[in-house]
Short mmCIF file of C-alpha atoms in Angstrom, two decimals:
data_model
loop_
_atom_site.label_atom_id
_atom_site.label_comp_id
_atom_site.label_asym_id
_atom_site.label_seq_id
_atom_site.Cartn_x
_atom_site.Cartn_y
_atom_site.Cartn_z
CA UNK Y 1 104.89 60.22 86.86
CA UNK Y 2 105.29 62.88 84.40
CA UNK Y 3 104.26 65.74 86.67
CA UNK Y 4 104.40 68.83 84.44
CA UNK Y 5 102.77 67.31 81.49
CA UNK Y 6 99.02 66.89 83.73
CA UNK Y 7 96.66 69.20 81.89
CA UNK Y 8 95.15 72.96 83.56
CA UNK Y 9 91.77 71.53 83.49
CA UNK Y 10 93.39 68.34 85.35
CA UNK Y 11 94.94 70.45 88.11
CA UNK Y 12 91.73 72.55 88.45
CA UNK Y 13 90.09 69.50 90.19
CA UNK Y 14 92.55 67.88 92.12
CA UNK Y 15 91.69 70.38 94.99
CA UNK Y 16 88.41 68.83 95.05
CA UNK Y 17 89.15 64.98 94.94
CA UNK Y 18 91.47 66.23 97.63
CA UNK Y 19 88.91 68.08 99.58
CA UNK Y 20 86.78 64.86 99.22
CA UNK Y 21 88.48 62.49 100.25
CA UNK Y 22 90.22 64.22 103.35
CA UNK Y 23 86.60 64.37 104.60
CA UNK Y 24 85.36 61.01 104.17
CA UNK Y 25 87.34 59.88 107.20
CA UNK Y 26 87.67 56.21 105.95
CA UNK Y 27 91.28 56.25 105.00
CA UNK Y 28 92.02 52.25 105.28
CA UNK Y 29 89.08 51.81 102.44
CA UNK Y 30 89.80 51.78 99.22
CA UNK Y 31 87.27 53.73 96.11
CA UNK Y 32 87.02 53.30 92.94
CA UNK Y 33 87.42 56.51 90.16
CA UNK Y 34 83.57 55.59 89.04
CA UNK Y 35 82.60 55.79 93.08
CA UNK Y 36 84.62 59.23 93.15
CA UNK Y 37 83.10 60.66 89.88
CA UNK Y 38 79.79 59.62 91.18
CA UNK Y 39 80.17 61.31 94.56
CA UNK Y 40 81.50 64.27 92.61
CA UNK Y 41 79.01 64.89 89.92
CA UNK Y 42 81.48 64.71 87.44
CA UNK Y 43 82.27 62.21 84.06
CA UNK Y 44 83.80 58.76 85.22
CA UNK Y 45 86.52 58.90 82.57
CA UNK Y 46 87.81 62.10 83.52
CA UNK Y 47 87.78 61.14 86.90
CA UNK Y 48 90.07 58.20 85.61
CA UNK Y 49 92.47 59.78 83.53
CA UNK Y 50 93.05 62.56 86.35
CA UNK Y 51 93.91 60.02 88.67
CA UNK Y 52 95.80 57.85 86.78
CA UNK Y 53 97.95 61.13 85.48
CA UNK Y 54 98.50 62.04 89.30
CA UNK Y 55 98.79 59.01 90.81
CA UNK Y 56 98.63 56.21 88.57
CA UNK Y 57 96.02 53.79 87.87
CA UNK Y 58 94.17 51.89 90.39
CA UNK Y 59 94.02 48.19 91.35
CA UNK Y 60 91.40 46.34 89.21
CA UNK Y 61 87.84 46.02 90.91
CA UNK Y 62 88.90 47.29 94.39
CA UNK Y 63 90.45 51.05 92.66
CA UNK Y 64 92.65 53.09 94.96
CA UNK Y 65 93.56 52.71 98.62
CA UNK Y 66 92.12 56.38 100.18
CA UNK Y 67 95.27 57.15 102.23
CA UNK Y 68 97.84 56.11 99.31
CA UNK Y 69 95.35 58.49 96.92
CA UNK Y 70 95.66 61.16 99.08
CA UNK Y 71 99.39 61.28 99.57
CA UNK Y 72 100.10 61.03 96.06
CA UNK Y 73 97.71 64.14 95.38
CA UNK Y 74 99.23 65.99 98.23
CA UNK Y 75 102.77 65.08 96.77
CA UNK Y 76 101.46 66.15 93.40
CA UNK Y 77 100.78 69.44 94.71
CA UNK Y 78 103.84 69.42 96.98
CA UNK Y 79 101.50 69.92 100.32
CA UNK Y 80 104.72 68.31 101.89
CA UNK Y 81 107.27 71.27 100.94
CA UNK Y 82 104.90 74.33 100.47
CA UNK Y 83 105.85 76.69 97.40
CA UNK Y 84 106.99 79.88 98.86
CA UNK Y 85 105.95 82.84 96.98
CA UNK Y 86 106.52 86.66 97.83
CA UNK Y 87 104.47 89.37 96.12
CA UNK Y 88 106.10 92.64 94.44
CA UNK Y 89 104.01 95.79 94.58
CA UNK Y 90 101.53 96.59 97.53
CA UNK Y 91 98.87 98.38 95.69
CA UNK Y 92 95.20 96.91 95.26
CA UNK Y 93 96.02 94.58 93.12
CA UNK Y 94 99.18 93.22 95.33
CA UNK Y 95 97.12 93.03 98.75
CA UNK Y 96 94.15 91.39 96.71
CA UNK Y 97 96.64 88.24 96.09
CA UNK Y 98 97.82 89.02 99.58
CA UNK Y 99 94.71 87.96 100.57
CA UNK Y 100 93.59 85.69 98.71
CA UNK Y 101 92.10 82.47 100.23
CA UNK Y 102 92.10 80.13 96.81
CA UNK Y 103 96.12 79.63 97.19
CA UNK Y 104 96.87 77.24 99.64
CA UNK Y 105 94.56 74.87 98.32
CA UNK Y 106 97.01 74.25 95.63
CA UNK Y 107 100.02 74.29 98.37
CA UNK Y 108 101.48 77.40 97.47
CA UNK Y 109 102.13 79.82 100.57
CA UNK Y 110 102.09 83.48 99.64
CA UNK Y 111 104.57 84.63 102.54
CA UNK Y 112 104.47 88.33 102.43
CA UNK Y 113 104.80 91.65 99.86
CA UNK Y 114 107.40 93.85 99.50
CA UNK Y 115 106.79 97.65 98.51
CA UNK Y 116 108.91 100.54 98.13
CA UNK Y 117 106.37 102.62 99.99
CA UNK Y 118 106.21 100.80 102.49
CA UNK Y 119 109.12 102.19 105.50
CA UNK Y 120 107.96 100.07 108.63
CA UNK Y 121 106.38 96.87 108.43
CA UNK Y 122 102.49 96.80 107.91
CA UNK Y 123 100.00 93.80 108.14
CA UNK Y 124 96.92 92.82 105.75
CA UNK Y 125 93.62 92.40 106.93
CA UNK Y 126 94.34 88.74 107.08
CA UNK Y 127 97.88 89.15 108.87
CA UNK Y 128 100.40 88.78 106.21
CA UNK Y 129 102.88 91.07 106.11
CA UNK Y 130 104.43 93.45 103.85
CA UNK Y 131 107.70 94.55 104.15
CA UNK Y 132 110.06 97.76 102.56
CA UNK Y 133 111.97 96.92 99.85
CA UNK Y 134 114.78 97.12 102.09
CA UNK Y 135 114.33 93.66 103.37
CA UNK Y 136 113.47 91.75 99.66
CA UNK Y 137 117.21 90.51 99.20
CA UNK Y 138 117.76 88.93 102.80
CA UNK Y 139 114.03 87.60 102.90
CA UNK Y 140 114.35 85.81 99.45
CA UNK Y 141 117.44 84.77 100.80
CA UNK Y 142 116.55 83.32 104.06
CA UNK Y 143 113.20 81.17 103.29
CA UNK Y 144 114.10 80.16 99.67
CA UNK Y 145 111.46 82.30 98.04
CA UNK Y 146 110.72 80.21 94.88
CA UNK Y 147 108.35 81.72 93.11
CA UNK Y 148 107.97 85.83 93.18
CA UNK Y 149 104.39 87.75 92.01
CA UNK Y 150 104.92 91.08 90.17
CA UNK Y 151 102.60 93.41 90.81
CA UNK Y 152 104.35 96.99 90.42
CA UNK Y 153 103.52 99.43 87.11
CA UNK Y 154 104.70 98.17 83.70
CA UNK Y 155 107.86 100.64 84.00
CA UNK Y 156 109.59 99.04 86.81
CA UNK Y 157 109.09 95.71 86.00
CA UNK Y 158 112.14 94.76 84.22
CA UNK Y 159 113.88 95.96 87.82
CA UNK Y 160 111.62 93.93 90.14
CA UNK Y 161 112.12 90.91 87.84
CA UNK Y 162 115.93 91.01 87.48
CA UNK Y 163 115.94 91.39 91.68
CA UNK Y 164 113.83 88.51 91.89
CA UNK Y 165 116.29 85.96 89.74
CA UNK Y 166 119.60 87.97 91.48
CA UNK Y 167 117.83 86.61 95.00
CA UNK Y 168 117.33 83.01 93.59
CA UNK Y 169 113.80 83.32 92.70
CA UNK Y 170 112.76 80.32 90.13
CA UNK Y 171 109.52 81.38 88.21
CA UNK Y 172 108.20 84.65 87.65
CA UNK Y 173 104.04 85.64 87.81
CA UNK Y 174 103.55 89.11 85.88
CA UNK Y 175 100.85 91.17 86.50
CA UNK Y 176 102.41 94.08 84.90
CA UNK Y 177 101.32 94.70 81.15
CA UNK Y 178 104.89 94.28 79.74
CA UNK Y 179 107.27 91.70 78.00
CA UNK Y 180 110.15 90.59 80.85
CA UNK Y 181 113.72 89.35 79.51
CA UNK Y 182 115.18 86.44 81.95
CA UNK Y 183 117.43 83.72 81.57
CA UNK Y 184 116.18 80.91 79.74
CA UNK Y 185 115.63 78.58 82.89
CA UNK Y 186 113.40 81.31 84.74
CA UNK Y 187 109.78 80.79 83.40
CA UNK Y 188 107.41 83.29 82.99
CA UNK Y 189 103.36 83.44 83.15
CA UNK Y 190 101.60 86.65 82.02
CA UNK Y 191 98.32 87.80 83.67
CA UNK Y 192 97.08 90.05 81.45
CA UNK Y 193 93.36 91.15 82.33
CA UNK Y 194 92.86 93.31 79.63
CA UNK Y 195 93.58 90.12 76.90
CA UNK Y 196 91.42 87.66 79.03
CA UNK Y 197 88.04 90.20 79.71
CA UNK Y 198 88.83 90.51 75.56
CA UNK Y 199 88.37 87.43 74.97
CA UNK Y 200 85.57 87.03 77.03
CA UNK Y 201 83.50 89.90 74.75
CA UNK Y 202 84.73 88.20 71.64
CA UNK Y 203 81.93 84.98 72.86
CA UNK Y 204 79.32 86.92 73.19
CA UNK T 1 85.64 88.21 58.86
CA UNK T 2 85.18 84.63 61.66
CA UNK T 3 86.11 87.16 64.32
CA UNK T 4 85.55 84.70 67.37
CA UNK T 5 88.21 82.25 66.29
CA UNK T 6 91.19 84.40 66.23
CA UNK T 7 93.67 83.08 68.95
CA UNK T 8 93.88 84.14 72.04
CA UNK T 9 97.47 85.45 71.24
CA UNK T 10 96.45 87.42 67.82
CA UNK T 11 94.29 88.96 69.61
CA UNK T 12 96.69 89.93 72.29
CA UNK T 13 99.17 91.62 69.60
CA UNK T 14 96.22 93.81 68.13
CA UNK T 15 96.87 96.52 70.72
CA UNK T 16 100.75 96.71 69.84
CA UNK T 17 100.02 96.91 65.94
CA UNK T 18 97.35 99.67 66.62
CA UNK T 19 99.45 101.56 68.96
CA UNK T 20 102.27 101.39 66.05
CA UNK T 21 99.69 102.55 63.48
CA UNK T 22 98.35 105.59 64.64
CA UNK T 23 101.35 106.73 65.89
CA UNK T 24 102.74 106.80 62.62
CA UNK T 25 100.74 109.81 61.08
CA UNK T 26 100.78 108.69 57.79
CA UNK T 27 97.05 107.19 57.43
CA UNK T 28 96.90 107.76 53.42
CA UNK T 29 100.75 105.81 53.10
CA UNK T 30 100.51 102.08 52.85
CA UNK T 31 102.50 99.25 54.59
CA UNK T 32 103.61 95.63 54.53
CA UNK T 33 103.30 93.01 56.78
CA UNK T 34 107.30 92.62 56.40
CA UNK T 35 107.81 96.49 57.14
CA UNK T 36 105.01 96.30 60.30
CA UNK T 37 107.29 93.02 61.60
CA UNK T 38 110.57 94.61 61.93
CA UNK T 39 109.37 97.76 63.46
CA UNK T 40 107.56 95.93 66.30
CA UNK T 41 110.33 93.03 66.59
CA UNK T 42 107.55 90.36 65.32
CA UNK T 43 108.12 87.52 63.31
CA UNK T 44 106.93 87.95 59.48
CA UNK T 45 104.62 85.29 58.84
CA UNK T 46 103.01 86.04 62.70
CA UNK T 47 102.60 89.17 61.57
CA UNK T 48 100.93 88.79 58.20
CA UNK T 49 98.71 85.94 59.77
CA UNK T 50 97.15 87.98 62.59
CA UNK T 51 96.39 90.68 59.91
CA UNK T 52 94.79 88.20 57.67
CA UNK T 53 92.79 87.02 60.45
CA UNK T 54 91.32 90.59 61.30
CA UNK T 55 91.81 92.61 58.23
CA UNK T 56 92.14 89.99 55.24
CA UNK T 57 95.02 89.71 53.15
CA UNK T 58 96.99 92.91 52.07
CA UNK T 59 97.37 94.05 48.42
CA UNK T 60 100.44 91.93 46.40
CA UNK T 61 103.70 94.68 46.63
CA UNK T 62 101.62 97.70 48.47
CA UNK T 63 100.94 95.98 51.59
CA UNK T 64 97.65 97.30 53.57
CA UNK T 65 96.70 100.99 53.58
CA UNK T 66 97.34 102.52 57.21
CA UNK T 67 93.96 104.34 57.28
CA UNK T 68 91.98 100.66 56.64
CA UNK T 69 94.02 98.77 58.49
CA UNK T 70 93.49 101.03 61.70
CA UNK T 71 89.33 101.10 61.06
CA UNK T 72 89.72 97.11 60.51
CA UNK T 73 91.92 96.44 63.80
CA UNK T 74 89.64 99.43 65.64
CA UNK T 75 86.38 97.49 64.16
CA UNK T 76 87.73 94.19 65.63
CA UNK T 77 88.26 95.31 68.99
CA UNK T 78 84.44 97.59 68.73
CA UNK T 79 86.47 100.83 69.96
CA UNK T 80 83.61 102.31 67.70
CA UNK T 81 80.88 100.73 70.07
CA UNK T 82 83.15 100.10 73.60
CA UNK T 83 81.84 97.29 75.42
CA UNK T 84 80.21 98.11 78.51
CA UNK T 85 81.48 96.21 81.32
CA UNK T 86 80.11 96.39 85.48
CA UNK T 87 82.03 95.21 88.62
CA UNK T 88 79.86 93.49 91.86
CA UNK T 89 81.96 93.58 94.67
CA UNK T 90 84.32 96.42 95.64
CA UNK T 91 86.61 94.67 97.46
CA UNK T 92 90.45 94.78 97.38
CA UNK T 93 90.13 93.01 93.51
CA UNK T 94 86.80 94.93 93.06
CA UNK T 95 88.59 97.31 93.43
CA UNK T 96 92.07 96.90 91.37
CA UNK T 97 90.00 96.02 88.46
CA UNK T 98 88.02 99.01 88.69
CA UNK T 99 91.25 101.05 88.39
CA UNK T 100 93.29 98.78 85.71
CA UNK T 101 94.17 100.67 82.76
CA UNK T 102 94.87 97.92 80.31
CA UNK T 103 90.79 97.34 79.69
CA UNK T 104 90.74 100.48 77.33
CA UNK T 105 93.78 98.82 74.89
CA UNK T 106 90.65 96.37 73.99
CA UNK T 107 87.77 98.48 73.82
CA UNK T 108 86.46 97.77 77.17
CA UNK T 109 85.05 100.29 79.04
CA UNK T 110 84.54 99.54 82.34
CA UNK T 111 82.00 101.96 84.01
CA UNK T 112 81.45 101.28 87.78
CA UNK T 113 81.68 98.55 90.74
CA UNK T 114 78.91 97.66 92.63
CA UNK T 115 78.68 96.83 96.66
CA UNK T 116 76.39 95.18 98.77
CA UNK T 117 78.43 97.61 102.05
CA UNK T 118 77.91 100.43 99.90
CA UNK T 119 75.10 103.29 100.95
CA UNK T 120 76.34 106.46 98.80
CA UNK T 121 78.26 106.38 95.79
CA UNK T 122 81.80 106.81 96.53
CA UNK T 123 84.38 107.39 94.08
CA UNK T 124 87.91 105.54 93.38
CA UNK T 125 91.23 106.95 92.74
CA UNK T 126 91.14 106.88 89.23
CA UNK T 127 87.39 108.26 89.80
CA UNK T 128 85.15 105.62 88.81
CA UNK T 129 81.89 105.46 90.79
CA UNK T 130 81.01 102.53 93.52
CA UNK T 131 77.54 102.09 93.30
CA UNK T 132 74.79 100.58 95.89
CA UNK T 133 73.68 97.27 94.72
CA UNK T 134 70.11 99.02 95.14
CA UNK T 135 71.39 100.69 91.96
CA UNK T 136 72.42 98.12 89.76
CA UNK T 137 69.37 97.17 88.22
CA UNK T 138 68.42 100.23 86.87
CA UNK T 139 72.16 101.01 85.77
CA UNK T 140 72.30 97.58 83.76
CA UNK T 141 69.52 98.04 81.79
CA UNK T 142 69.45 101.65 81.00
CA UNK T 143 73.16 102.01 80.17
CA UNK T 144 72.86 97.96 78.25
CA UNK T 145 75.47 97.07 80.01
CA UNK T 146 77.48 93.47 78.14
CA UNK T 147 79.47 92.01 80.80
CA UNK T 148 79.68 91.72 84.90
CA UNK T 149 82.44 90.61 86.63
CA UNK T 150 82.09 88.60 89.71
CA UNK T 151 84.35 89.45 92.43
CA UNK T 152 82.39 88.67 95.53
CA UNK T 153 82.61 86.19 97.48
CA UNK T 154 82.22 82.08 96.33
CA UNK T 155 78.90 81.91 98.38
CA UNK T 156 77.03 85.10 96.88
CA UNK T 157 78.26 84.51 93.24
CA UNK T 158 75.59 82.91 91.78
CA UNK T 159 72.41 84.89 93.06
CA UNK T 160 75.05 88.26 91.56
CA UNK T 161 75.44 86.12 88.44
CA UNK T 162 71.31 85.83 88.17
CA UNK T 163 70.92 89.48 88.91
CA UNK T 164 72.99 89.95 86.31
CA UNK T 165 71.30 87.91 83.50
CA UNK T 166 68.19 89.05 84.57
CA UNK T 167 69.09 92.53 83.86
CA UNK T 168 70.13 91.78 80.24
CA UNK T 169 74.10 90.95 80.95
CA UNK T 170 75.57 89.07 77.98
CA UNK T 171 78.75 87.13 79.78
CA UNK T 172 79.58 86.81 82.86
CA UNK T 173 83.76 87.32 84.40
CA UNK T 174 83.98 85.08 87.29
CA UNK T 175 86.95 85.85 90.21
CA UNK T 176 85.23 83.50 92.71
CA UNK T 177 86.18 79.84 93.07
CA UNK T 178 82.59 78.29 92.31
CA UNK T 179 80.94 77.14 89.59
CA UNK T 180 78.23 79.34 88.45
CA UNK T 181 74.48 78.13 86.21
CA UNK T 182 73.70 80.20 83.91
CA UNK T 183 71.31 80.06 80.50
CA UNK T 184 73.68 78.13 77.37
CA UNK T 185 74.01 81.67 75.74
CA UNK T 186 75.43 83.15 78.21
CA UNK T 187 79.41 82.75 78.71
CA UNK T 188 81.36 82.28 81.43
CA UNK T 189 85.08 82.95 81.54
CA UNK T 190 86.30 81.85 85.29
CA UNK T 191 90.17 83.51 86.34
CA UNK T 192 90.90 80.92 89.43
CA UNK T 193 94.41 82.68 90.38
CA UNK T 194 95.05 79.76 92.71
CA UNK T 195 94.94 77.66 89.76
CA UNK T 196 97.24 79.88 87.91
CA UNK T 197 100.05 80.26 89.59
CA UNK T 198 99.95 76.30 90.72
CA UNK T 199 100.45 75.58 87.02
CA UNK T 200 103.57 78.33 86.92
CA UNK T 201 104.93 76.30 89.90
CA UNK T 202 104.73 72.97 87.95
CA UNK T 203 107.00 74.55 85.50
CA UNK T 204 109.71 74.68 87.40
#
């Protein structure tokens, strides 16, 4: 199973085969992708090639077994050992991804921010906490942060990014319009807002 | 000039090579792709191929003239007719997005959010106004507003995405996880951050 080679657009739906199938409460039966596509609204190859990308292909006329389906799509999103992310930078932007409900359905657990304004613990409106700076080291530390979310002004980036890697942190998410230097193992993915609304104006 | 099929990356270098421009002060002086390369630290052909793509090709020996190269990068990005862009929903993202500053680097010119909870305008901390939704109608068409963002919530997206065609919006900037209808000539860029940073953790 070649996991990192599964397209975005692949990945964008395996929430909702998930979803799907979690609810339909039959998990000895077995469905087939063209039953699932059907079901789903959506093409019947597609549905195939997702599947057989994720979890390989199903048995001839009877398709997949639901319960063997579903733990290979859990697997593929590692349900079993949640990602453990921690947000840089409190501001808006950082307590909007604080927040924000559409992460765990790809099994990634956004644990808490850190902020250099902040002295004494505070909570977000949906109870996640965010801690002083103070604590970033020892927390990274402690849970095996894996993946850490920058979202502090373009100038102290560079900082944030080199105290992420120094605490083990394995992948970076910038939100920060800049250009980050890590070590060639750490990967990177730029958010940049202003590029994507750009692009956006360049359809019309 | 086939503006809408420069990449997605060309497009995000513009910015730099404008920046560079203008801050040189020597509009009537020419310069080369080479020269413009090794002052920003970007590979030569890169270079020479994103200006070909916005500009056309440079002269043989004098390179492009500063003062046509900066209308032809400025033209590309419509600083000389910003594109008018709305918010719906002032929540915590509302809300960040109201105050990013990297919009402006593309000739974006976001005006003011709009919010159901909203009675009187109130003002954010980069002072851009929050509008009633009572107002938006009016706003939309008298100001011609191009493009709204969606950041409300999944279940009210689509009847803010109607509202928004119906009042003469060109493209629609979707932050809720849904799947919006809308007319074929309208486009619709969706930014699932869920989906995002799941891909960054399959990189690892």
């Amino acid at each position: 199973m070649k996991q990192i080679e599964v397209s975005r657009a692949t990945m964008g739906r395996i929430p909702t085969y998930l979803k799907y199938l979690k609810a339909t409460n039959h998990y000895t039966e077995n469905i087939s992708a063209t039953a699932l596509a059907k079901k789903l609204g959506l093409g019947e190859v597609q549905v195939r090639k997702d599947l057989a990308a994720v979890s390989g292909a199903g048995r001839p006329k009877t398709g997949y077994k639901i319960s063997e389906l579903i733990t290979a799509l859990d697997k593929f999103l590692e349900y079993d050992e949640k990602s453990k992310v921690v947000i840089v930078g409190a501001g808006k932007l950082g307590r909007a991804l604080l927040d924000y409900g559409g992460f765990k359905d790809y099994g990634l657990d956004i644990m808490a921010a850190f902020d250099i304004n902040v002295r004494d613990a505070e909570y977000s409106n949906s109870g996640k906490p965010i801690y002083s700076m103070d604590l970033f080291d020892s927390f990274c530390k402690s849970n095996n942060v894996k993946i850490g979310v920058i979202a502090v002004p373009a100038e102290s980036a560079q900082e944030v990014c080199d105290r992420c890697v120094k605490n083990g942190v394995r992948a970076i998410w910038c939100f920060a319009p800049c250009t980050l230097c890590v070590p060639p193992e750490i990967p990177v993915q730029y958010e940049n807002m202003g590029l994507s609304l750009a692009y956006l104006n360049k359809k019309i």
